[in-house]
Structure formats: C-alpha cells, structure tokens
XYZ file of C-alpha atoms in Angstrom:
685
model
C -38.607 -49.948 16.722
C -41.053 -49.338 13.863
C -41.016 -45.624 14.704
C -37.225 -45.581 14.710
C -37.081 -47.368 11.368
C -39.573 -44.886 9.943
C -37.504 -41.939 11.112
C -34.339 -43.489 9.671
C -36.151 -44.112 6.412
C -37.344 -40.515 6.335
C -33.843 -39.213 6.938
C -32.519 -41.533 4.214
C -35.141 -40.305 1.741
C -34.416 -36.684 2.617
C -30.692 -37.319 2.204
C -31.281 -38.925 -1.159
C -33.447 -36.030 -2.310
C -30.821 -33.552 -1.100
C -28.173 -35.338 -3.185
C -30.474 -35.269 -6.193
C -31.164 -31.550 -5.737
C -27.462 -30.794 -5.507
C -26.764 -32.894 -8.590
C -29.530 -31.162 -10.532
C -28.340 -27.753 -9.313
C -25.046 -28.143 -11.168
C -26.769 -27.590 -14.518
C -28.513 -24.509 -13.204
C -25.222 -23.143 -11.882
C -23.593 -23.573 -15.280
C -26.485 -21.631 -16.843
C -25.868 -18.810 -14.341
C -22.157 -18.862 -15.191
C -22.946 -18.520 -18.899
C -25.364 -15.652 -18.190
C -22.676 -13.978 -16.091
C -20.185 -14.247 -18.950
C -22.658 -12.726 -21.400
C -23.508 -9.924 -18.964
C -19.815 -9.095 -18.542
C -19.324 -8.372 -22.255
C -20.851 -4.841 -22.167
C -18.698 -4.078 -19.111
C -15.600 -5.273 -20.966
C -16.567 -3.096 -23.925
C -16.779 -0.067 -21.616
C -13.307 -0.817 -20.304
C -11.904 -1.026 -23.824
C -13.512 2.313 -24.644
C -12.049 3.845 -21.480
C -8.554 2.566 -22.304
C -8.764 4.224 -25.711
C -9.428 7.729 -24.365
C -5.845 8.514 -23.311
C -3.357 8.295 -26.180
C -0.809 11.048 -25.480
C 2.534 10.147 -23.929
C 4.472 12.943 -22.234
C 8.252 12.880 -21.760
C 9.271 14.814 -18.632
C 12.800 15.785 -17.594
C 13.901 16.770 -14.101
C 15.021 20.423 -14.355
C 16.583 20.294 -10.886
C 18.992 17.627 -12.183
C 19.894 19.907 -15.075
C 20.674 22.745 -12.659
C 22.821 20.411 -10.584
C 24.738 19.326 -13.685
C 25.303 22.951 -14.645
C 27.065 23.581 -11.332
C 29.905 21.377 -12.612
C 30.297 23.394 -15.819
C 32.521 26.363 -16.585
C 29.580 28.367 -17.965
C 26.414 27.144 -16.195
C 23.919 29.373 -18.036
C 25.285 28.483 -21.468
C 25.215 24.782 -20.526
C 21.556 24.945 -19.479
C 20.507 26.745 -22.666
C 22.402 24.282 -24.831
C 21.007 21.195 -23.090
C 17.449 22.529 -23.166
C 17.674 22.698 -26.944
C 19.193 19.208 -27.143
C 16.450 17.746 -24.936
C 13.729 19.552 -26.879
C 15.035 18.148 -30.162
C 15.198 14.651 -28.593
C 11.479 14.715 -27.787
C 11.299 15.992 -24.213
C 8.003 17.818 -23.868
C 7.949 18.948 -20.234
C 10.308 20.100 -17.495
C 9.625 19.269 -13.853
C 10.229 22.118 -11.404
C 10.343 21.824 -7.635
C 9.589 24.048 -4.747
C 12.794 26.035 -4.453
C 15.321 25.757 -1.634
C 18.313 27.955 -0.851
C 20.566 25.168 -2.149
C 18.760 25.010 -5.488
C 18.757 28.799 -5.832
C 22.487 28.767 -5.094
C 23.121 26.097 -7.755
C 21.121 28.198 -10.205
C 23.361 31.208 -9.419
C 20.509 33.310 -8.055
C 22.078 33.726 -4.611
C 25.234 32.947 -2.651
C 24.656 31.403 0.768
C 26.923 31.865 3.798
C 26.952 30.334 7.233
C 27.813 32.221 10.407
C 31.394 30.978 10.094
C 31.588 32.094 6.450
C 30.295 35.539 7.364
C 32.872 35.857 10.150
C 35.708 35.034 7.754
C 34.403 37.463 5.134
C 33.955 40.360 7.532
C 36.804 39.632 9.925
C 34.432 39.511 12.879
C 34.774 37.112 15.796
C 32.144 34.387 16.213
C 29.927 34.695 19.263
C 27.885 32.111 21.113
C 24.753 34.264 20.940
C 23.982 34.127 17.219
C 23.913 31.526 14.447
C 22.187 32.902 11.369
C 22.191 32.321 7.611
C 23.368 35.028 5.221
C 22.830 35.347 1.501
C 23.715 37.752 -1.282
C 21.842 38.163 -4.577
C 23.908 37.681 -7.715
C 22.151 40.429 -9.697
C 19.263 42.875 -9.634
C 16.841 40.550 -11.467
C 17.464 37.764 -8.968
C 16.839 40.105 -6.079
C 13.635 41.417 -7.625
C 12.238 37.942 -8.364
C 13.631 35.899 -5.489
C 13.649 38.169 -2.436
C 9.837 38.376 -2.007
C 9.407 34.602 -2.071
C 12.261 34.050 0.405
C 10.793 36.548 2.841
C 7.328 35.058 2.430
C 8.505 31.471 2.952
C 10.448 32.128 6.153
C 7.849 34.529 7.533
C 5.210 31.772 7.212
C 7.323 29.749 9.656
C 7.934 32.728 11.944
C 11.632 33.006 11.117
C 12.866 36.588 11.063
C 14.407 37.933 7.841
C 16.188 41.289 7.619
C 18.282 43.214 5.105
C 21.991 42.510 4.979
C 24.707 43.625 2.570
C 28.384 43.069 1.927
C 30.741 45.145 -0.202
C 27.851 46.992 -1.804
C 25.881 43.835 -2.706
C 22.372 43.416 -1.361
C 21.363 40.385 0.621
C 19.360 38.986 3.517
C 20.033 37.735 6.992
C 17.829 34.807 8.095
C 17.571 34.116 11.801
C 18.169 30.367 11.673
C 21.277 28.215 11.143
C 22.166 27.386 7.556
C 21.589 23.667 8.210
C 17.941 24.461 8.928
C 17.513 27.239 6.384
C 18.430 25.041 3.390
C 15.637 22.617 4.320
C 12.861 25.185 3.985
C 10.889 25.151 0.749
C 9.341 28.049 -1.106
C 7.616 28.657 -4.416
C 9.370 27.355 -7.546
C 12.051 29.596 -9.003
C 10.174 32.093 -11.259
C 13.279 32.841 -13.347
C 13.753 29.147 -14.158
C 10.083 28.758 -15.022
C 10.256 31.662 -17.473
C 13.402 30.210 -19.039
C 11.717 26.826 -19.406
C 8.595 28.375 -20.903
C 10.698 30.392 -23.348
C 12.352 27.146 -24.466
C 8.981 25.773 -25.572
C 8.489 23.337 -22.691
C 5.468 22.614 -20.565
C 5.838 22.803 -16.792
C 5.201 20.007 -14.317
C 5.423 21.457 -10.796
C 6.345 19.150 -7.909
C 4.752 20.174 -4.632
C 5.350 18.834 -1.139
C 3.231 19.031 1.986
C 4.219 22.205 3.779
C 4.043 22.129 7.541
C 1.662 25.098 7.334
C -1.262 24.870 4.897
C -1.870 28.357 3.516
C -5.043 28.517 1.428
C -4.425 31.942 -0.073
C -0.802 31.279 -0.952
C -1.652 27.932 -2.568
C -4.523 29.422 -4.576
C -2.258 32.224 -5.795
C 0.467 29.727 -6.764
C -1.993 27.540 -8.693
C -3.270 30.628 -10.521
C 0.264 31.418 -11.671
C 0.752 27.815 -12.730
C -2.459 27.874 -14.744
C -1.432 31.118 -16.434
C 1.769 29.340 -17.553
C -0.180 26.437 -19.069
C 0.226 23.929 -16.229
C -2.457 21.239 -16.339
C -0.998 18.617 -13.988
C 0.923 18.512 -10.705
C 3.271 15.871 -9.321
C 3.791 15.488 -5.596
C 7.063 15.118 -3.748
C 7.600 13.292 -0.487
C 5.336 10.941 1.415
C 2.284 13.219 1.666
C 0.205 15.365 -0.649
C -0.429 19.042 0.188
C -3.182 19.419 2.752
C -2.664 16.021 4.371
C -2.352 15.871 8.165
C -2.121 13.014 10.640
C -5.228 14.263 12.423
C -8.334 14.011 10.175
C -9.777 17.242 11.598
C -6.700 19.141 10.431
C -6.691 17.888 6.833
C -7.365 20.238 3.949
C -7.616 17.712 1.102
C -11.158 18.752 0.160
C -10.105 22.374 -0.169
C -6.989 21.503 -2.168
C -9.056 19.302 -4.497
C -11.501 22.175 -4.965
C -8.643 24.507 -5.941
C -7.402 21.960 -8.503
C -10.866 21.344 -9.944
C -11.598 25.040 -10.332
C -8.463 25.420 -12.467
C -8.753 22.136 -14.332
C -5.437 20.887 -12.965
C -4.951 17.137 -12.545
C -2.419 15.068 -10.633
C 0.088 12.306 -11.440
C 0.525 8.929 -9.718
C 4.079 7.592 -9.511
C 4.386 3.890 -10.350
C 5.888 1.399 -7.888
C 6.358 3.663 -4.900
C 7.282 1.727 -1.764
C 4.267 3.237 -0.088
C 1.440 5.297 -1.530
C 1.698 9.022 -0.869
C -0.611 9.661 2.053
C -3.775 11.453 1.038
C -3.327 10.702 -2.667
C -6.286 8.329 -2.977
C -8.605 10.829 -1.317
C -7.338 13.623 -3.561
C -7.725 11.429 -6.654
C -11.332 10.688 -5.754
C -12.098 14.341 -5.022
C -10.668 15.382 -8.407
C -12.882 12.813 -10.146
C -9.789 10.703 -10.955
C -8.124 13.325 -13.103
C -4.994 11.206 -12.692
C -2.224 10.058 -15.039
C 0.196 7.246 -14.216
C 3.886 8.178 -14.273
C 7.001 6.041 -14.692
C 10.093 7.426 -12.973
C 13.550 6.611 -14.372
C 16.110 7.013 -11.596
C 19.449 8.714 -12.064
C 21.230 5.412 -11.531
C 19.159 3.645 -14.181
C 19.716 6.489 -16.636
C 23.181 5.004 -17.232
C 21.739 1.739 -18.580
C 22.140 0.754 -22.211
C 20.025 3.022 -24.477
C 18.209 -0.031 -25.892
C 17.129 -1.035 -22.393
C 15.913 2.487 -21.648
C 14.015 2.619 -24.926
C 12.439 -0.718 -24.065
C 11.353 0.496 -20.637
C 9.669 3.617 -21.934
C 7.902 1.828 -24.791
C 6.605 -1.008 -22.612
C 5.485 1.386 -19.878
C 3.234 3.142 -22.387
C 1.961 0.043 -24.155
C 1.718 -2.553 -21.410
C 1.004 -0.549 -18.257
C -1.156 2.383 -19.342
C 1.540 4.860 -18.282
C 1.332 8.234 -19.981
C 4.129 10.231 -18.344
C 7.833 9.284 -18.391
C 9.777 11.150 -15.722
C 13.506 11.143 -16.504
C 16.297 11.793 -14.034
C 19.950 12.105 -14.927
C 23.062 11.627 -12.832
C 26.579 12.971 -12.439
C 29.307 10.381 -12.881
C 32.853 10.847 -11.590
C 35.534 9.079 -13.620
C 38.595 8.940 -11.373
C 40.638 7.060 -13.991
C 40.198 9.717 -16.677
C 39.977 12.512 -14.118
C 36.744 14.024 -15.367
C 33.080 14.413 -14.492
C 30.455 13.155 -16.930
C 26.685 12.801 -16.992
C 24.066 10.550 -18.572
C 22.370 13.174 -20.750
C 23.866 11.839 -23.968
C 22.795 8.312 -23.028
C 19.217 9.473 -22.399
C 19.058 11.363 -25.687
C 20.311 8.285 -27.537
C 17.571 6.170 -25.952
C 14.902 8.580 -27.227
C 16.080 9.301 -30.762
C 16.240 7.233 -33.932
C 14.082 4.477 -35.433
C 14.736 2.183 -32.447
C 14.420 4.993 -29.912
C 11.612 5.268 -27.405
C 9.810 8.115 -29.193
C 9.483 6.246 -32.481
C 8.582 2.964 -30.802
C 5.860 4.615 -28.721
C 4.436 6.223 -31.853
C 4.568 2.869 -33.650
C 2.256 1.509 -30.952
C -0.369 4.080 -31.894
C 0.394 6.772 -29.315
C 1.140 10.434 -29.870
C 3.749 12.517 -28.090
C 2.254 15.426 -26.198
C 0.503 16.503 -23.033
C -0.821 13.455 -21.189
C -4.498 13.297 -20.320
C -6.457 11.168 -17.860
C -8.876 8.429 -18.857
C -12.415 9.441 -19.697
C -14.478 6.723 -18.055
C -17.014 5.164 -20.432
C -20.085 3.655 -18.808
C -23.154 2.642 -20.747
C -26.612 2.754 -19.237
C -27.483 -0.283 -17.165
C -23.908 -1.306 -16.389
C -24.783 -1.919 -12.732
C -27.421 -4.459 -13.771
C -24.909 -6.268 -15.946
C -22.444 -6.330 -13.057
C -25.003 -7.866 -10.707
C -25.689 -10.654 -13.186
C -21.921 -11.197 -13.335
C -21.821 -11.311 -9.527
C -24.495 -14.011 -9.599
C -22.441 -15.939 -12.181
C -19.264 -15.609 -10.114
C -20.992 -17.048 -7.033
C -22.292 -19.907 -9.195
C -18.770 -20.599 -10.509
C -17.421 -20.824 -6.956
C -20.285 -23.176 -5.994
C -19.348 -25.403 -8.943
C -15.853 -25.734 -7.504
C -17.380 -26.755 -4.174
C -19.517 -29.339 -5.989
C -16.379 -31.149 -7.155
C -14.939 -31.673 -3.686
C -18.010 -31.591 -1.413
C -21.085 -32.328 -3.594
C -23.650 -32.195 -0.736
C -22.702 -28.560 -0.107
C -23.295 -27.345 -3.671
C -26.654 -25.624 -3.115
C -25.756 -24.467 0.374
C -22.490 -22.894 -0.831
C -24.346 -21.018 -3.574
C -26.973 -19.650 -1.157
C -24.404 -18.741 1.500
C -22.158 -17.181 -1.157
C -25.014 -15.082 -2.508
C -26.025 -13.879 0.975
C -22.398 -13.097 1.769
C -21.981 -11.151 -1.473
C -25.063 -9.036 -0.763
C -23.973 -8.429 2.826
C -20.459 -7.395 1.829
C -21.869 -5.165 -0.906
C -23.790 -3.247 1.755
C -20.917 -3.081 4.239
C -17.749 -3.106 2.107
C -18.454 -3.303 -1.633
C -14.756 -3.173 -2.574
C -14.059 -6.237 -0.449
C -16.969 -8.078 -2.048
C -15.735 -7.350 -5.571
C -12.154 -8.340 -4.808
C -13.107 -11.505 -2.916
C -15.435 -12.719 -5.677
C -12.864 -11.894 -8.361
C -10.193 -13.850 -6.469
C -12.330 -16.937 -5.816
C -13.643 -16.930 -9.383
C -10.044 -16.705 -10.615
C -9.161 -19.742 -8.484
C -12.290 -21.710 -9.391
C -12.174 -21.641 -13.190
C -8.643 -23.053 -13.767
C -9.187 -25.625 -10.993
C -12.464 -26.830 -12.519
C -10.809 -26.904 -15.941
C -7.947 -29.052 -14.639
C -10.344 -31.454 -12.877
C -12.359 -31.900 -16.061
C -9.133 -32.508 -18.001
C -8.019 -35.173 -15.510
C -11.409 -36.883 -15.730
C -11.142 -36.875 -19.522
C -7.666 -38.416 -19.387
C -8.932 -41.204 -17.124
C -11.821 -41.960 -19.500
C -9.568 -41.966 -22.562
C -7.055 -44.195 -20.809
C -9.753 -46.749 -19.978
C -11.251 -46.702 -23.472
C -8.164 -46.605 -25.640
C -4.905 -47.725 -24.157
C -3.549 -48.576 -27.590
C -3.899 -45.142 -29.179
C -1.390 -44.376 -31.880
C 1.166 -41.647 -31.340
C -0.696 -39.319 -33.688
C -4.013 -39.907 -31.977
C -2.542 -39.366 -28.504
C -0.967 -36.124 -29.667
C -4.244 -34.944 -31.220
C -6.163 -35.701 -28.022
C -3.494 -33.870 -26.003
C -3.662 -30.672 -28.044
C -7.479 -30.642 -28.258
C -7.782 -31.250 -24.509
C -5.280 -28.447 -23.878
C -7.342 -26.023 -25.978
C -10.589 -27.034 -24.273
C -9.078 -26.756 -20.812
C -7.574 -23.353 -21.566
C -10.917 -22.062 -22.822
C -12.588 -23.287 -19.640
C -9.902 -21.725 -17.414
C -10.427 -18.385 -19.133
C -14.065 -18.421 -17.990
C -12.791 -16.527 -14.946
C -11.623 -13.588 -17.058
C -15.046 -12.010 -17.799
C -15.852 -12.061 -14.085
C -12.553 -10.382 -13.172
C -13.247 -7.692 -15.780
C -16.832 -7.113 -14.652
C -16.107 -7.124 -10.927
C -13.020 -4.918 -11.068
C -14.136 -2.494 -13.752
C -13.231 0.782 -12.085
C -10.710 3.377 -13.122
C -8.968 3.001 -9.738
C -7.714 -0.424 -10.853
C -6.420 0.939 -14.147
C -4.604 3.666 -12.209
C -3.358 1.054 -9.663
C -4.943 2.986 -6.810
C -6.690 -0.340 -6.145
C -5.256 -3.727 -7.075
C -6.350 -7.323 -7.546
C -5.895 -8.890 -4.097
C -4.680 -12.389 -3.297
C -2.185 -12.966 -6.116
C -0.147 -15.386 -3.986
C -3.268 -17.432 -3.229
C -4.179 -17.492 -6.919
C -0.705 -18.853 -7.735
C -0.956 -21.668 -5.178
C -4.609 -22.651 -4.638
C -5.336 -24.183 -8.095
C -2.133 -26.236 -7.854
C -3.024 -27.477 -4.366
C -6.645 -28.241 -5.309
C -5.564 -30.063 -8.467
C -3.137 -32.134 -6.387
C -5.915 -32.853 -3.874
C -8.174 -34.127 -6.631
C -5.484 -36.230 -8.290
C -4.451 -37.891 -5.044
C -7.792 -38.502 -3.361
C -10.777 -38.003 -5.677
C -10.038 -40.142 -8.728
C -11.650 -43.574 -8.887
C -8.402 -45.302 -9.796
C -6.104 -43.188 -7.701
C -3.086 -44.974 -6.309
C -3.680 -43.126 -3.032
C -6.741 -43.987 -1.008
C -5.861 -42.100 2.129
C -3.106 -40.224 3.872
C -2.263 -43.375 5.802
C -1.833 -45.336 2.601
C 0.478 -42.665 1.240
C 2.601 -42.835 4.387
C 2.905 -46.628 4.082
C 3.907 -46.637 0.418
C 7.495 -47.700 -0.332
C 9.689 -44.991 -1.814
C 10.830 -45.844 -5.336
C 13.372 -44.326 -7.677
C 10.548 -43.025 -9.870
C 9.050 -41.198 -6.889
C 12.359 -39.559 -6.103
C 12.800 -38.538 -9.750
C 9.296 -37.070 -9.885
C 9.885 -35.220 -6.611
C 13.123 -33.725 -7.951
C 11.425 -32.613 -11.163
C 8.580 -31.107 -9.139
C 11.055 -29.321 -6.856
C 12.950 -27.813 -9.788
C 9.715 -26.774 -11.475
C 8.437 -25.306 -8.206
C 11.644 -23.346 -7.654
C 11.493 -21.923 -11.171
C 7.807 -21.141 -10.779
C 8.245 -19.293 -7.489
C 11.265 -17.405 -8.847
C 9.095 -16.078 -11.692
C 6.086 -15.201 -9.525
C 5.548 -11.610 -8.429
C 7.449 -8.415 -9.140
C 10.672 -9.719 -7.683
C 11.115 -12.379 -10.325
C 14.241 -12.119 -12.450
C 14.983 -13.130 -16.023
C 18.152 -14.536 -17.530
C 20.114 -12.788 -20.264
C 18.972 -15.344 -22.854
C 15.367 -14.854 -21.802
C 15.687 -11.077 -22.062
C 17.090 -11.432 -25.570
C 14.208 -13.684 -26.569
C 11.750 -11.254 -25.002
C 13.129 -8.438 -27.120
C 12.859 -10.621 -30.224
C 9.199 -11.351 -29.480
C 8.525 -7.695 -28.750
C 10.029 -6.599 -32.055
C 8.295 -9.298 -34.117
C 4.798 -9.705 -32.645
C 4.631 -6.667 -30.336
C 3.603 -8.620 -27.211
C 5.614 -10.801 -24.850
C 3.955 -14.019 -23.646
C 4.743 -15.406 -20.221
C 7.665 -17.802 -20.137
C 6.138 -19.919 -17.372
C 3.224 -20.571 -19.714
C 4.783 -21.442 -23.060
C 8.026 -22.943 -21.694
C 6.562 -24.656 -18.651
C 2.828 -24.916 -17.986
C 1.455 -25.458 -21.498
C 4.113 -27.891 -22.802
C 3.935 -29.898 -19.555
C 0.142 -30.084 -19.945
C 0.305 -31.426 -23.510
C 3.195 -33.800 -22.822
C 1.544 -34.908 -19.569
C -1.673 -35.855 -21.381
C 0.331 -37.538 -24.157
C 2.203 -39.737 -21.670
C -0.747 -40.326 -19.328
C -2.856 -41.776 -22.150
C -0.331 -44.640 -22.195
C 1.095 -44.657 -18.680
C -1.572 -44.048 -16.037
C 0.708 -42.729 -13.303
C 1.895 -39.883 -15.519
C -1.363 -38.200 -14.551
C 0.504 -36.627 -11.615
C 2.340 -34.412 -14.091
C -0.952 -32.540 -14.487
C -0.471 -30.995 -11.045
C 2.480 -29.008 -12.407
C 0.602 -28.359 -15.652
C -2.022 -26.362 -13.727
C 0.549 -23.547 -13.527
C -0.101 -22.629 -17.152
C -3.863 -22.432 -16.673
C -3.804 -20.245 -13.574
C -1.123 -18.040 -15.136
C -3.403 -17.239 -18.072
C -6.068 -16.058 -15.647
C -3.497 -14.112 -13.627
C -2.524 -12.209 -16.785
C -5.935 -10.531 -16.756
C -5.613 -9.754 -13.048
C -3.162 -6.998 -14.044
C -5.956 -4.493 -14.594
C -3.554 -1.707 -15.606
C -2.609 -3.724 -18.696
C -4.900 -3.072 -21.694
C -7.337 -5.909 -22.347
C -6.187 -6.568 -25.893
C -2.583 -7.022 -24.774
C -3.584 -9.534 -22.084
C -5.641 -11.455 -24.649
C -2.858 -11.517 -27.256
C -0.342 -12.491 -24.556
C -2.421 -15.522 -23.580
C -3.144 -16.601 -27.151
C 0.494 -16.208 -28.155
C 1.569 -18.190 -25.094
C -0.815 -20.985 -26.071
C 0.478 -21.065 -29.648
C 4.126 -21.101 -28.633
C 3.330 -23.628 -25.901
C 1.983 -26.061 -28.510
C 5.137 -25.636 -30.606
C 7.410 -26.229 -27.605
C 5.271 -29.224 -26.597
C 5.777 -30.822 -30.004
C 9.520 -30.642 -29.443
C 9.101 -32.159 -25.965
C 6.972 -34.982 -27.376
C 9.677 -35.722 -29.941
C 12.288 -35.889 -27.197
C 10.045 -38.198 -25.163
C 9.523 -40.519 -28.109
C 13.272 -40.775 -28.595
C 13.834 -41.496 -24.909
C 11.023 -44.066 -24.827
C 12.349 -45.958 -27.854
C 15.886 -45.905 -26.537
C 14.642 -47.280 -23.214
C 12.727 -50.100 -24.897
C 15.806 -51.022 -26.889
C 18.385 -50.793 -24.147
C 16.503 -51.766 -20.976
C 16.628 -55.537 -21.770
C 20.380 -55.259 -22.232
C 20.744 -53.365 -18.960
C 18.675 -56.006 -17.154
C 21.155 -58.716 -18.197
C 24.117 -56.846 -16.706
C-alpha cells in the first residue's frame, strides 16, 4: 500500500505541475500573439503598396452586341459609326471583339449565308439526299479580300472542304458541312471590324475560346497582329482557356503562356463565374499573374436604373479591386408600341454626368484608361515576418483551447506548431488557410469570453450602478472587446498575403464556419463554463421548466438568427429602405458599413451589457451579440477588398452601432419604467 500511495502522490504532483505549466504558458502565448501582430505589420504594408499599383479603370463595350443591334437598323453601317462616337464620348475606352463566326460576319454584312434549301430555291435546282453543304456570297470586294482567307483557313484546320462558288456574278464559297454545323465554327476576329474600331480611337480586347485544335503557328501569328494593334490584354470565352485539354499530356498552357509573355500581353479574370475557366489558374501563374479582374454587366442588367448601374461600376472599382468593366447591351421588343429598342441610351446615362460612373470612379482617386495588373510589393525578409505571424496564430488558437480545456493548452500549441510545419511542407496553401480560419474564429470568441467574465465581475461588485455608469461600462467594454476581436485581422493579412487572393484566384476558406463557430462557442461558455451559470449540465437544462421569458428569448433569437443567416454570404438580399440608406452612406462617407454589425451585433452587445449589469440572466443576450464581433473579422476575410476600406467599414460600423445602441437603451429605459409602474396594477387584476 505504501508503494501505491507513493505512486498516486507522484501522479498527483505531476498533475499539479502540469496544471501550473499550462497556466503559466498562457502569458507566454499572449507574448507570442503580440509578436505575431507586430511581425504582420510589414506584410500589411506590402499589401497596401501592392493595392496602390493599379489605378486605371477601363470601360469595355461588347462590339458583338453593337453589331447585333445594327442588324435591326435601316442603315447598319451608319448606326455603328454613330454609336461608336456616342460610346467614345460617354467614356468607353475599349471594344471587345470575338473570334468570328459565319453568323457574326453575316450580321456585319460581310457575307450572306445560305443553306442547301436556300441554294435550291435560288438556283431552281432539286434537293438531293447526297449533299448538304453551306453556301455564302461576299457582299463586296473588300470583304472577300479580308474574309475569304480566314474562312478557308478555319475550315481547313478542321478538315472541312471549301471550294469556290458563285451566283449571278457574285463570288462566294461552298463549305462541305451543313449550315447548322458551319455557323458554330470559330475563326480569327473580323479584321474589318478591328480596323473600324481602331480608327474610332478605341483599344481592342480580344475574346478567345479554346479551339478543338491547338495551332501554335496560327496563334502566334494572331497574337502578333493583336500586339501590332496595341492589344495588351486578352479575355477568354467559354469554360476553358486556349491550350487546355482534359488530358494533361495534351495541354499547351505553358506554350500559350510563353507566347503571351513574349508579347507582354496579360489576361483578364471574370468576376463571379459559376465555375472558374479551366486552365486559367495555371495560365495566370505562368504569366506571373499579369491579371486584371473584370466585372461583367449582363444585357438584362443593362436595363436597370442608371443610378444602380453607376453604383455597380463605382463600387466594383473601389470595393473589389476590379479594373475592367465589361458592358453588354440588349435588344428590347416593345409589342405595345410596336417597336424595337435597346439599352444603349440607358448605359450612356449611367456613365455620364456628375453622378455617373466615370465621375464617381475618378472621385475615388482612379483614372480612366488601360487597366494594368498589380505590381506585387515584397520587402526583404517578408518570409521571416510571416513565420513569426504563423507562430502567433498557433498561439492564439492555443489560447482559445485554454479557455475550454485548460490542461491541453501546452499540448495544443505544440501539436498546432508541428501540424503547421508539416502542412507547410506538404500543402502550404492549406496550412495558411487553416491557420487564418482558426485564428479568425479564436479572436472574437476569446474577446466574447473575456467580455462575459467582465460582466459577471461587474455584476457581483456593483449591482446598484447608476444608468450612466452602466452605459459607460457597456460602451467601454464594447470597444475593448472589438479591439480584442480584431486581433485576428493581422494574422489573416499575413497568412493570406498573396496576389492570388486579391485576384480571387484563391479565397478565404471556411466562411460558414467562421459565421457559426464563435456563436456556438460563446453559447457553450455562457451555458456551461460560468461559475454562476443557471445551467450545470445538459440534464439540468432538460429538467428546467419552460417559462414565458424563455419562449420570448427563443423567439427573439430565432428572428435574429433568421435575419443573420439571410444576410450571410453572397445570396443575401437587402430591402429597398436598406438600399436607400446604403446609397446615403456611400455618398456621405464613401464606405458602407455592414448592417448586421451596426443594426444588430453592436447595439445588442451594448444593450446586453447594460441590462446584464442589473439583471444577471440577460447575459444570454451576449450569444447573439457575438455576431457583430465575428462580422468585423469576416470583413477582412474579403481579401479582394482594399485594406483601408475594410478598416473604415469596421470603424464606421462601430460608431453607428454605438449611436443605435443609445436609442435602444432609451427604449429599454422607457419599457422598464412603464413595467415598474404598471406591473403592480396588472398583478391586482
């Protein structure tokens, strides 16, 4: 027995020492967090410098749409010339041209296309079952000279026979494939249109698709012609970039990137595509990220109110680092008035004038012109700073563990550090994203736990605080908690400081978890980790009687949760009143704060503290209040948004949140006094 007692005593002493080590480690972890924050500052400075290297915004119009509109006009050529001048005067800098098709060449009046049936009617011949070809006639000598070689070349590359054909003295071609197939084949962009565009003073933005046959010589020759016409960027069409193939051995992305680099031609990334164009990320990397983000306005949206369009363009440039605005137009059929209209006038109105997109973009410090990619700024030793930040991020996560499982504090730090090093060797991107996510979850959760502890201490020490003192404590605690929650921001910046995040080729992962985990962890702490918690265990919760107050709190939480989830993610929608208020904020302060912060999270935090200092059970309101804290961190997870805008957005949200909270406190005081006055009377009924 003495030996057993000795062993038990040894285990007890070791356990006690382990608890002491873990308790002492907390201070060391906070020191590492502070060092990580300091080390992230040079990285943040580099990001700010990078964001300042691209200041030109380029307005691009879809020339194919203009050709389509002209086909509805009495004089197509005159219409195109007139609208080119109108668009130039409105601020359009560039015209997008596509790989030509027979349909587009027909709309542009270069050729007239006939099917086998059309040819039979024209010539009086009888259709046979042995032939189904496509026939075309050139509209003039210039069209034949410019267009015929590229048609022959395009169909020959796909082994489709092309031969001379004529009708009534007009020259043409006969293509040995049905018209339904022939109109799908692409060829080089229309050279006549490109010359007309260039003569109008526009830049060219070619759109290229992935041909079924990758022809190195033809592509090099085409890029040379583009470069001679001043082209410095290419936009891709379809789901794949040129040179991409399903089989890796058949891909030509390296060669295509080499052709682009030799000519100094960059590429454009379209925002919010349903799926990334296959091969684009590889091509972006091979071109040293000579990439510009592009916002595409659809033909349907081009009919929106000019103020809305102006707003979209201006915010795309300012808030999302977008430097190219690609504008479509649309044909509209008015059956009531019996006429065909378009949205060109609406687009021009959205661009012109003091409230137009051009002026607003310039007011934000941008210039209108040819867009350029970011020039990545990276000071010497940045990798060392990032590793210190990685160490601080692991320490921050270990501090979160220390709140819920104190004996695992040191172990979680060591395991986290080993895991970070291992992932860095195997999958560095995963390491960076995982640490950024867990740091983003840890900081607002720790901040909320510290706030709840402070409320409990204040409640014990001063239950009879005056209204003014309670309000002062509430606001000061809100400011302190917000500052602590924002500790995560430097780590997000340092860990995800790569141009791929600014171009949205990579993104912050785990947004849904970030929006839920701090709320769940705060609830866990409130229910089970507070000394004076009303809930000691799950069993005790299940045995508690349901009261009216519980039902009321549950309803409030459900409504708040519904609103919160409806505003989370890209699918969230805003009411008309909210949109109006957004515009007001945009026009007055230049930045829009998040509504779920200054109308929900922040006021609930301040009011929750104010009430909880008098009524202990109001502490459960703080679970909902955690929304505001995590939302501030989430703002900086949008890496494509400039840092200064994210910072102003958070600070403005905090300021407005305090103002809204003061109104809520006033309402609460009125309700509380009315209840004190009337509740005795109600009790007698």
